CSV table of C-alpha atoms in Angstrom, one decimal:
chain,number,residue,atom,x,y,z
H,1,UNK,CA,11.3,1.6,-25.9
H,2,UNK,CA,11.3,2.4,-22.2
H,3,UNK,CA,15.1,1.8,-21.9
H,4,UNK,CA,15.7,4.1,-24.8
H,5,UNK,CA,13.8,6.9,-23.1
H,6,UNK,CA,15.8,6.7,-19.9
H,7,UNK,CA,18.3,9.5,-19.4
H,8,UNK,CA,22.0,8.7,-19.1
H,9,UNK,CA,22.0,9.9,-15.5
H,10,UNK,CA,19.5,7.2,-14.4
H,11,UNK,CA,20.9,4.2,-16.3
H,12,UNK,CA,23.4,1.9,-14.6
H,13,UNK,CA,25.5,-1.1,-15.7
H,14,UNK,CA,22.9,-3.4,-14.2
H,15,UNK,CA,20.2,-2.0,-16.4
H,16,UNK,CA,21.6,-3.9,-19.4
H,17,UNK,CA,21.1,-7.1,-17.5
H,18,UNK,CA,17.4,-6.7,-17.3
H,19,UNK,CA,15.7,-8.0,-20.5
H,20,UNK,CA,12.4,-6.1,-19.8
H,21,UNK,CA,11.4,-2.8,-18.4
H,22,UNK,CA,10.3,-2.8,-14.8
H,23,UNK,CA,8.5,-0.7,-12.2
H,24,UNK,CA,8.6,-1.1,-8.4
H,25,UNK,CA,5.4,-0.2,-6.5
H,26,UNK,CA,5.5,0.6,-2.8
H,27,UNK,CA,2.0,0.0,-1.7
H,28,UNK,CA,0.4,0.8,1.7
H,29,UNK,CA,-2.3,-1.5,3.1
H,30,UNK,CA,-4.4,-2.7,0.2
H,31,UNK,CA,-8.1,-2.9,1.0
H,32,UNK,CA,-10.7,-4.2,-1.3
H,33,UNK,CA,-13.8,-6.3,-1.9
H,34,UNK,CA,-11.9,-9.6,-1.4
H,35,UNK,CA,-10.0,-8.6,1.7
H,36,UNK,CA,-10.8,-11.5,4.1
H,37,UNK,CA,-8.6,-10.2,7.0
H,38,UNK,CA,-11.3,-7.8,8.3
H,39,UNK,CA,-8.5,-5.5,9.5
H,40,UNK,CA,-10.1,-2.3,8.3
H,41,UNK,CA,-13.4,-3.3,9.8
H,42,UNK,CA,-11.8,-4.0,13.2
H,43,UNK,CA,-10.0,-0.7,13.2
H,44,UNK,CA,-13.1,1.2,12.3
H,45,UNK,CA,-15.1,-0.6,15.0
H,46,UNK,CA,-12.4,0.2,17.5
H,47,UNK,CA,-12.4,3.9,16.6
H,48,UNK,CA,-16.2,4.1,16.7
H,49,UNK,CA,-16.5,2.3,20.0
H,50,UNK,CA,-13.5,3.9,21.8
H,51,UNK,CA,-15.8,6.0,24.1
H,52,UNK,CA,-17.6,2.8,25.3
H,53,UNK,CA,-14.5,0.6,25.4
H,54,UNK,CA,-12.1,3.0,27.0
H,55,UNK,CA,-8.5,3.6,26.0
H,56,UNK,CA,-6.5,0.8,24.5
H,57,UNK,CA,-3.1,0.4,26.1
H,58,UNK,CA,-0.1,0.5,23.8
H,59,UNK,CA,3.5,0.0,24.7
H,60,UNK,CA,5.5,3.2,24.6
H,61,UNK,CA,7.9,1.6,22.0
H,62,UNK,CA,5.0,1.1,19.7
H,63,UNK,CA,3.4,4.5,20.2
H,64,UNK,CA,6.3,6.6,18.8
H,65,UNK,CA,5.2,9.9,20.2
H,66,UNK,CA,1.5,9.2,20.6
H,67,UNK,CA,0.3,8.2,17.2
H,68,UNK,CA,0.9,6.8,13.8
H,69,UNK,CA,-0.7,7.4,10.4
H,70,UNK,CA,-2.5,4.8,8.4
H,71,UNK,CA,-2.4,4.6,4.7
H,72,UNK,CA,-4.8,2.5,2.6
H,73,UNK,CA,-5.2,2.0,-1.1
H,74,UNK,CA,-8.3,0.5,-2.8
H,75,UNK,CA,-7.4,-2.8,-4.6
H,76,UNK,CA,-9.3,-2.0,-7.9
H,77,UNK,CA,-7.3,1.3,-8.0
H,78,UNK,CA,-4.0,-0.7,-7.7
H,79,UNK,CA,-5.1,-3.0,-10.5
H,80,UNK,CA,-5.9,-0.1,-12.8
H,81,UNK,CA,-2.5,1.5,-12.0
H,82,UNK,CA,-0.6,-1.8,-12.7
H,83,UNK,CA,-2.5,-2.2,-16.0
H,84,UNK,CA,-1.7,1.4,-16.9
H,85,UNK,CA,2.0,0.8,-16.2
H,86,UNK,CA,2.0,-2.3,-18.3
H,87,UNK,CA,0.3,-0.5,-21.2
H,88,UNK,CA,2.8,2.4,-20.9
H,89,UNK,CA,5.8,0.1,-21.1
H,90,UNK,CA,4.4,-1.8,-24.1
């Protein structure tokens, strides 16, 4: 059903080789109840204690102009999105 709904401009010769519809998800850092890396906790602690700890030295090559943005997504939200995509394709 999903292949029939695709417009001619978006289909390619390779599409006929795929026996099932597919979706690619590009996820940022996934954080959730079972995250055992403590990466978010460590970052939060560092931000909250920066005044006491002082500045953290970062190599100029890593700084890229003075800062970078962080993106997080909540694991249960990802699970709901994946289930929704599966149901949509069915």
